[in-house]
Amino acid sequence: MAIHENLLGGPPPTHLPDDPEPRELLASGAAPSEVAAKYPASSLAWAQLADEAFEAGRVVESYAYARTGYHRGLDSLRRSGWKGHGPVPFEHEPNRGFLRALHALARAAQSIGEQEEYERCSTFLRESSPTAADTLS
């Protein structure tokens, strides 16, 4: 039996295609704003911008960056066959940018009093990847 076999008959896990250039630029210390400008579809760059803004107390800016990364990630998921639900494993590194953006959106939403969006995003994160929910929280 495969490790990721779904015994309940739900959708298979979605694995985004690898896009190593933005990840490698960020890992080498490139500014996330430069990476996002060069690779605007990179959820990872937007998630990192959201994290930096949040840590600096710029919560509304963090919210905007996270929302951008979240929506760019949804576009990528849909292009990869995702139908609006099902696993998006954190263990698959290319999925992490989307999952980080989703987490950042939930965190920023909670900080600005958007409780309904916080709950929706938190639930979406946990249902997509319990590992991401536990790791990022």
Backbone as a chain_set.jsonl record, in Angstrom:
{"seq": "MAIHENLLGGPPPTHLPDDPEPRELLASGAAPSEVAAKYPASSLAWAQLADEAFEAGRVVESYAYARTGYHRGLDSLRRSGWKGHGPVPFEHEPNRGFLRALHALARAAQSIGEQEEYERCSTFLRESSPTAADTLS", "coords": {"N": [[0.85, -1.171, 0.0], [0.582, 2.196, -0.855], [2.105, 5.017, 0.72], [0.696, 7.457, 0.655], [-1.833, 6.722, -0.088], [-5.276, 7.104, -0.468], [-7.656, 5.935, 1.495], [-10.304, 6.507, 1.847], [-11.464, 7.242, -0.482], [-11.398, 9.851, -1.405], [-10.279, 12.855, -3.121], [-7.102, 12.682, -4.836], [-3.858, 13.618, -3.481], [-2.725, 16.922, -4.182], [-0.002, 18.005, -5.995], [1.982, 20.625, -6.501], [3.756, 21.87, -9.367], [7.338, 21.931, -9.478], [9.102, 24.922, -8.966], [11.924, 26.036, -8.985], [13.531, 28.384, -9.16], [12.566, 30.874, -7.839], [12.566, 29.948, -5.173], [15.259, 29.246, -4.775], [16.497, 31.754, -5.14], [15.428, 33.179, -2.947], [16.459, 31.625, -0.861], [19.13, 32.195, -1.16], [19.292, 34.704, -0.177], [18.152, 36.818, -1.55], [16.098, 39.713, -1.877], [12.741, 39.437, -0.878], [10.844, 41.107, -2.132], [12.022, 41.701, -4.578], [12.126, 39.154, -5.68], [9.395, 38.529, -5.817], [8.613, 40.45, -7.657], [9.989, 39.607, -9.927], [9.083, 36.998, -10.197], [6.042, 36.847, -10.118], [4.041, 34.912, -9.775], [4.842, 33.326, -7.741], [3.949, 31.939, -4.85], [5.481, 31.53, -2.612], [7.316, 33.698, -2.462], [5.523, 35.818, -1.968], [4.442, 34.93, 0.444], [6.684, 35.084, 2.078], [7.109, 37.849, 2.035], [4.774, 38.581, 3.366], [5.25, 37.447, 5.891], [7.509, 38.919, 6.737], [6.45, 41.541, 6.816], [4.474, 41.19, 8.764], [6.002, 40.518, 11.026], [7.238, 42.95, 11.395], [5.214, 44.476, 12.308], [3.439, 45.503, 10.486], [0.582, 44.874, 9.803], [-1.662, 45.114, 8.077], [-0.424, 45.373, 5.618], [0.851, 42.894, 5.575], [-1.39, 41.273, 5.427], [-2.293, 41.933, 2.839], [-0.138, 41.054, 1.209], [-0.195, 38.321, 1.871], [-2.742, 37.594, 0.946], [-2.392, 37.951, -1.788], [-0.418, 35.976, -2.323], [-1.891, 33.725, -1.585], [-4.014, 33.725, -3.483], [-2.552, 33.512, -5.872], [-1.514, 31.009, -5.424], [-3.875, 29.453, -5.363], [-4.575, 29.654, -8.054], [-2.443, 28.2, -9.194], [-2.864, 25.688, -8.002], [-5.351, 24.974, -9.13], [-4.62, 24.798, -11.834], [-3.127, 22.551, -11.606], [-4.904, 20.521, -11.333], [-6.463, 20.457, -9.026], [-9.578, 20.434, -7.389], [-10.853, 22.141, -5.64], [-10.878, 21.049, -3.154], [-9.326, 18.68, -0.966], [-6.203, 16.943, -0.242], [-3.221, 18.876, 0.156], [-0.221, 18.356, 0.332], [2.173, 19.311, 2.757], [4.599, 18.164, 2.859], [5.5, 17.999, 0.279], [7.626, 20.004, -1.196], [7.204, 22.17, -3.183], [4.534, 22.848, -2.61], [4.606, 24.343, -0.323], [4.826, 27.172, -0.409], [2.233, 28.087, -1.088], [0.814, 27.032, 1.128], [2.088, 28.36, 3.249], [1.365, 30.993, 2.608], [-1.402, 30.819, 2.945], [-1.529, 30.257, 5.689], [-0.362, 32.663, 6.628], [-2.302, 34.468, 5.78], [-4.495, 33.71, 7.362], [-3.448, 34.322, 9.91], [-2.986, 37.122, 9.719], [-5.596, 37.974, 9.188], [-6.873, 37.308, 11.587], [-5.527, 39.089, 13.25], [-6.495, 41.568, 12.421], [-9.088, 41.444, 13.127], [-10.817, 39.989, 11.518], [-12.59, 37.611, 12.002], [-14.204, 35.57, 10.84], [-12.909, 35.087, 8.38], [-10.41, 34.328, 9.356], [-11.106, 31.903, 10.671], [-12.08, 30.412, 8.474], [-9.79, 30.261, 6.808], [-7.998, 28.993, 8.551], [-9.259, 26.522, 8.942], [-9.263, 25.6, 6.296], [-6.484, 25.374, 5.899], [-5.83, 23.341, 7.796], [-7.397, 21.23, 6.804], [-6.266, 20.908, 4.298], [-3.578, 20.33, 4.827], [-2.643, 18.807, 7.567], [-0.082, 18.623, 8.641], [1.142, 21.017, 7.792], [-0.489, 22.843, 9.17], [0.167, 22.24, 11.822], [2.948, 22.658, 11.795], [3.335, 25.334, 10.98], [1.934, 26.865, 12.769]], "CA": [[0.0, 0.0, 0.0], [1.347, 3.443, -0.92], [1.994, 5.831, 1.935], [-0.298, 8.516, 0.492], [-3.059, 6.172, -0.646], [-6.46, 7.595, 0.205], [-8.557, 4.805, 1.69], [-11.68, 6.978, 1.921], [-11.97, 7.518, -1.82], [-11.386, 11.272, -1.708], [-9.365, 13.239, -4.198], [-5.686, 12.427, -4.559], [-3.115, 14.815, -3.096], [-2.274, 17.806, -5.258], [1.416, 18.351, -5.917], [2.302, 21.696, -7.43], [5.03, 21.655, -10.061], [8.467, 22.606, -8.858], [9.559, 26.178, -9.558], [13.062, 26.228, -8.084], [14.218, 29.669, -9.237], [12.258, 31.78, -6.721], [12.992, 29.332, -3.909], [16.716, 29.365, -4.692], [16.823, 33.171, -4.933], [15.103, 33.51, -1.556], [17.411, 30.92, 0.002], [20.436, 32.841, -1.277], [19.238, 36.007, 0.471], [17.535, 37.857, -2.381], [14.954, 40.393, -1.252], [11.46, 38.872, -1.333], [10.156, 42.03, -3.048], [12.629, 41.514, -5.901], [11.71, 37.833, -6.167], [7.975, 38.633, -6.179], [8.52, 41.243, -8.88], [10.507, 38.802, -11.032], [8.259, 35.786, -10.266], [4.807, 37.215, -9.401], [3.192, 33.746, -9.497], [5.436, 32.566, -6.638], [3.321, 32.097, -3.531], [6.529, 31.555, -1.602], [7.811, 35.073, -2.335], [4.47, 36.609, -1.319], [4.353, 34.476, 1.84], [7.823, 35.639, 2.812], [6.8, 39.268, 2.223], [3.745, 38.654, 4.415], [5.896, 37.161, 7.175], [8.357, 40.055, 7.109], [5.591, 42.662, 7.183], [3.812, 40.865, 10.035], [7.011, 40.618, 12.087], [7.55, 44.372, 11.582], [4.02, 45.142, 12.816], [2.658, 46.052, 9.378], [-0.376, 43.782, 9.667], [-2.492, 45.279, 6.88], [0.471, 45.044, 4.511], [1.002, 41.443, 5.633], [-2.657, 40.727, 4.921], [-2.331, 42.107, 1.388], [0.835, 40.135, 0.63], [-0.679, 36.949, 2.062], [-3.88, 37.382, 0.053], [-1.839, 37.794, -3.132], [0.186, 34.647, -2.388], [-2.98, 32.751, -1.503], [-4.727, 33.653, -4.76], [-1.646, 32.962, -6.877], [-1.455, 29.578, -5.134], [-5.116, 28.824, -5.834], [-4.459, 29.533, -9.509], [-1.528, 27.08, -9.468], [-3.532, 24.438, -7.624], [-6.362, 24.644, -10.136], [-3.919, 24.348, -13.04], [-2.57, 21.222, -11.303], [-5.989, 19.552, -11.241], [-7.184, 20.556, -7.758], [-10.985, 20.746, -7.627], [-11.422, 22.941, -4.556], [-10.736, 20.35, -1.879], [-8.409, 17.553, -0.998], [-4.899, 17.18, 0.373], [-2.135, 19.646, -0.452], [0.773, 17.957, 1.335], [3.3, 20.17, 3.131], [5.803, 17.383, 2.617], [5.909, 18.301, -1.101], [8.163, 21.364, -1.026], [6.554, 23.207, -3.984], [3.25, 23.236, -2.009], [4.809, 25.111, 0.905], [4.555, 28.597, -0.597], [0.784, 28.28, -0.95], [0.406, 26.753, 2.504], [2.596, 29.463, 4.074], [0.526, 32.167, 2.33], [-2.694, 30.557, 3.588], [-1.304, 30.463, 7.126], [-0.143, 34.099, 6.853], [-3.593, 35.136, 5.612], [-5.272, 33.441, 8.579], [-2.827, 35.064, 11.009], [-3.261, 38.548, 9.538], [-7.042, 38.169, 9.34], [-7.162, 37.297, 13.02], [-4.963, 40.3, 13.843], [-7.307, 42.748, 12.106], [-10.454, 41.214, 13.587], [-11.618, 39.274, 10.518], [-12.706, 36.29, 12.619], [-14.759, 34.594, 9.903], [-11.86, 34.71, 7.44], [-9.422, 33.578, 10.132], [-11.609, 30.542, 10.865], [-12.141, 29.761, 7.157], [-8.424, 29.965, 6.359], [-7.42, 28.005, 9.471], [-9.882, 25.238, 8.61], [-8.746, 25.231, 4.982], [-5.108, 24.932, 6.095], [-5.822, 22.051, 8.5], [-7.951, 20.204, 5.91], [-5.33, 20.716, 3.197], [-2.358, 19.712, 5.328], [-2.471, 18.86, 9.024], [1.33, 18.869, 8.926], [1.377, 22.464, 7.662], [-1.177, 23.535, 10.262], [0.954, 22.043, 13.032], [4.291, 23.205, 11.616], [3.334, 26.789, 10.804], [1.259, 27.545, 13.89]], "C": [[0.899, 1.238, 0.0], [1.101, 4.267, 0.335], [0.88, 6.856, 1.828], [-1.603, 8.012, -0.12], [-4.239, 6.634, 0.192], [-7.471, 6.456, 0.302], [-10.029, 5.212, 1.742], [-12.253, 7.35, 0.552], [-12.034, 8.984, -2.174], [-10.409, 11.59, -2.819], [-7.916, 12.938, -3.834], [-5.0, 13.727, -4.125], [-2.719, 15.623, -4.338], [-0.829, 18.177, -4.989], [1.697, 19.416, -6.961], [3.621, 21.395, -8.134], [6.141, 22.45, -9.383], [8.828, 23.846, -9.664], [10.76, 26.613, -8.727], [13.673, 27.625, -8.089], [13.852, 30.614, -8.094], [12.733, 31.242, -5.378], [14.5, 29.492, -3.718], [17.156, 30.808, -4.477], [16.563, 33.579, -3.483], [16.102, 32.866, -0.602], [18.792, 31.567, -0.042], [20.448, 34.248, -0.695], [18.677, 37.125, -0.375], [16.339, 38.453, -1.645], [13.653, 39.797, -1.781], [10.71, 39.794, -2.298], [10.714, 41.905, -4.464], [12.195, 40.18, -6.507], [10.245, 37.876, -6.598], [7.794, 39.43, -7.466], [8.968, 40.431, -10.097], [9.641, 37.565, -11.285], [6.931, 36.037, -9.541], [3.87, 36.047, -9.109], [3.711, 32.93, -8.322], [4.748, 32.863, -5.308], [4.362, 32.203, -2.432], [7.064, 32.961, -1.392], [6.791, 35.946, -1.615], [4.321, 36.221, 0.154], [5.499, 35.051, 2.662], [7.641, 37.142, 3.032], [5.776, 39.447, 3.345], [4.355, 38.422, 5.789], [6.735, 38.344, 7.643], [7.515, 41.253, 7.547], [4.93, 42.414, 8.538], [4.785, 41.032, 11.199], [7.38, 42.069, 12.382], [6.333, 45.166, 12.067], [3.161, 45.778, 11.738], [1.611, 45.007, 8.968], [-1.238, 43.906, 8.416], [-1.67, 44.958, 5.629], [0.676, 43.525, 4.439], [-0.231, 40.756, 5.056], [-2.693, 40.794, 3.393], [-1.35, 41.162, 0.689], [0.332, 38.694, 0.718], [-1.839, 36.642, 1.124], [-3.401, 37.191, -1.381], [-1.239, 36.396, -3.292], [-0.849, 33.537, -2.375], [-3.673, 32.601, -2.858], [-3.831, 33.139, -5.885], [-1.522, 31.453, -6.678], [-2.707, 28.843, -5.578], [-5.086, 28.642, -7.346], [-3.578, 28.336, -9.876], [-2.163, 25.739, -9.136], [-4.544, 24.02, -8.676], [-5.72, 24.159, -11.426], [-3.341, 22.947, -12.856], [-3.651, 20.174, -11.066], [-6.788, 19.573, -9.954], [-8.608, 21.042, -8.035], [-11.644, 21.506, -6.475], [-11.378, 22.272, -3.199], [-9.758, 19.194, -2.072], [-7.038, 17.938, -0.468], [-3.948, 17.987, -0.509], [-0.949, 19.447, 0.493], [1.923, 18.963, 1.513], [4.619, 19.469, 2.834], [6.346, 17.59, 1.195], [6.336, 19.773, -1.137], [7.509, 22.425, -1.914], [5.187, 23.651, -3.454], [3.42, 24.224, -0.859], [4.543, 26.599, 0.754], [3.071, 28.902, -0.435], [0.344, 28.096, 0.499], [0.894, 27.84, 3.464], [1.758, 30.722, 3.86], [-0.847, 32.013, 2.993], [-2.595, 30.76, 5.094], [-1.151, 31.951, 7.44], [-1.446, 34.874, 6.708], [-4.47, 34.925, 6.844], [-4.752, 34.278, 9.743], [-3.141, 36.557, 10.909], [-4.747, 38.845, 9.702], [-7.43, 38.212, 10.813], [-6.692, 38.605, 13.67], [-5.779, 41.553, 13.551], [-8.785, 42.539, 12.44], [-11.374, 40.559, 12.58], [-11.781, 37.828, 10.97], [-13.222, 35.225, 11.656], [-13.692, 34.143, 8.899], [-10.754, 33.926, 8.142], [-9.861, 32.117, 10.279], [-11.635, 29.766, 9.547], [-10.742, 29.346, 6.694], [-7.759, 28.918, 7.255], [-7.966, 26.61, 9.192], [-9.351, 24.724, 7.277], [-7.315, 24.708, 5.109], [-5.068, 23.546, 6.725], [-6.351, 20.943, 7.595], [-7.016, 19.908, 4.738], [-4.092, 19.955, 3.643], [-2.258, 19.84, 6.833], [-1.017, 19.14, 9.414], [1.646, 20.349, 8.839], [0.729, 23.219, 8.808], [-0.372, 23.414, 11.557], [2.322, 22.708, 12.957], [4.291, 24.726, 11.621], [2.718, 27.537, 11.968], [2.178, 27.757, 15.063]], "O": [[1.86, 1.314, 0.765], [0.024, 4.215, 0.93], [0.181, 7.105, 2.81], [-2.395, 8.81, -0.619], [-4.203, 6.562, 1.42], [-8.069, 6.063, -0.7], [-10.908, 4.352, 1.687], [-13.418, 7.734, 0.456], [-12.672, 9.339, -3.166], [-9.787, 10.694, -3.389], [-7.551, 12.941, -2.658], [-5.517, 14.815, -4.379], [-2.421, 15.067, -5.395], [-0.478, 18.61, -3.891], [1.656, 19.147, -8.161], [4.499, 20.744, -7.567], [5.902, 23.504, -8.794], [8.854, 23.815, -10.895], [10.627, 27.471, -7.854], [14.285, 28.017, -7.096], [14.755, 31.119, -7.427], [13.242, 31.993, -4.546], [14.96, 29.834, -2.629], [18.087, 31.062, -3.713], [17.39, 34.25, -2.866], [16.541, 33.498, 0.358], [19.543, 31.495, 0.932], [21.481, 34.918, -0.709], [18.718, 38.283, 0.04], [15.659, 37.765, -0.884], [13.477, 39.666, -2.993], [10.012, 39.311, -3.189], [9.966, 41.994, -5.438], [11.929, 40.093, -7.706], [9.892, 37.317, -7.637], [6.918, 39.12, -8.274], [8.387, 40.557, -11.175], [9.48, 37.132, -12.425], [6.716, 35.494, -8.457], [2.98, 36.18, -8.269], [3.088, 31.939, -7.941], [4.952, 33.925, -4.72], [4.149, 32.89, -1.433], [7.249, 33.381, -0.249], [7.158, 36.733, -0.742], [4.101, 37.079, 1.008], [5.305, 35.458, 3.807], [7.98, 37.655, 4.098], [5.897, 40.353, 4.169], [4.018, 39.12, 6.745], [6.678, 38.726, 8.812], [7.834, 41.906, 8.541], [4.838, 43.323, 9.362], [4.441, 41.613, 12.229], [7.792, 42.387, 13.497], [6.408, 46.385, 12.221], [2.237, 46.527, 12.055], [1.735, 44.351, 7.934], [-1.517, 42.902, 7.76], [-2.176, 44.34, 4.692], [0.672, 42.947, 3.352], [-0.129, 39.79, 4.3], [-3.078, 39.829, 2.733], [-1.698, 40.54, -0.314], [0.424, 37.939, -0.25], [-1.912, 35.546, 0.568], [-3.943, 36.361, -2.111], [-1.513, 35.709, -4.276], [-0.703, 32.53, -3.069], [-3.894, 31.483, -3.325], [-4.298, 32.41, -6.761], [-1.434, 30.703, -7.651], [-2.622, 27.736, -6.109], [-5.514, 27.61, -7.863], [-3.923, 27.553, -10.761], [-2.024, 24.772, -9.886], [-4.595, 22.856, -9.071], [-6.212, 23.217, -12.048], [-3.093, 22.239, -13.832], [-3.348, 19.059, -10.643], [-7.714, 18.776, -9.801], [-8.81, 21.96, -8.83], [-12.869, 21.508, -6.356], [-11.794, 22.86, -2.2], [-9.426, 18.803, -3.191], [-6.748, 19.118, -0.27], [-3.881, 17.81, -1.725], [-0.704, 20.284, 1.362], [2.548, 19.397, 0.546], [5.634, 20.119, 2.586], [7.533, 17.374, 0.95], [5.495, 20.671, -1.11], [7.271, 23.527, -1.42], [4.721, 24.732, -3.815], [2.454, 24.879, -0.467], [4.079, 27.235, 1.7], [2.691, 29.845, 0.259], [-0.409, 28.91, 1.032], [0.178, 28.201, 4.398], [1.469, 31.442, 4.815], [-1.385, 32.976, 3.539], [-3.477, 31.365, 5.703], [-1.738, 32.447, 8.402], [-1.672, 35.839, 7.438], [-5.116, 35.861, 7.314], [-5.537, 34.877, 10.478], [-3.518, 37.183, 11.9], [-5.115, 39.86, 10.292], [-8.222, 39.057, 11.23], [-7.375, 39.158, 14.532], [-5.763, 42.499, 14.339], [-9.631, 43.358, 12.081], [-12.592, 40.569, 12.761], [-11.18, 36.923, 10.391], [-12.728, 34.098, 11.658], [-13.584, 32.954, 8.601], [-10.221, 32.967, 7.583], [-9.072, 31.203, 10.038], [-11.255, 28.595, 9.507], [-10.538, 28.218, 6.245], [-7.036, 28.051, 6.763], [-7.219, 25.631, 9.204], [-9.027, 23.543, 7.149], [-6.971, 23.702, 4.488], [-4.35, 22.668, 6.245], [-5.821, 19.832, 7.609], [-6.979, 18.782, 4.241], [-3.611, 19.059, 2.949], [-1.83, 20.88, 7.334], [-0.759, 19.819, 10.408], [2.336, 20.89, 9.704], [1.331, 24.139, 9.362], [-0.248, 24.386, 12.303], [2.801, 23.26, 13.947], [5.177, 25.338, 12.218], [2.963, 28.732, 12.133], [1.763, 28.313, 16.08]]}, "num_chains": 1, "name": "protein.A"}
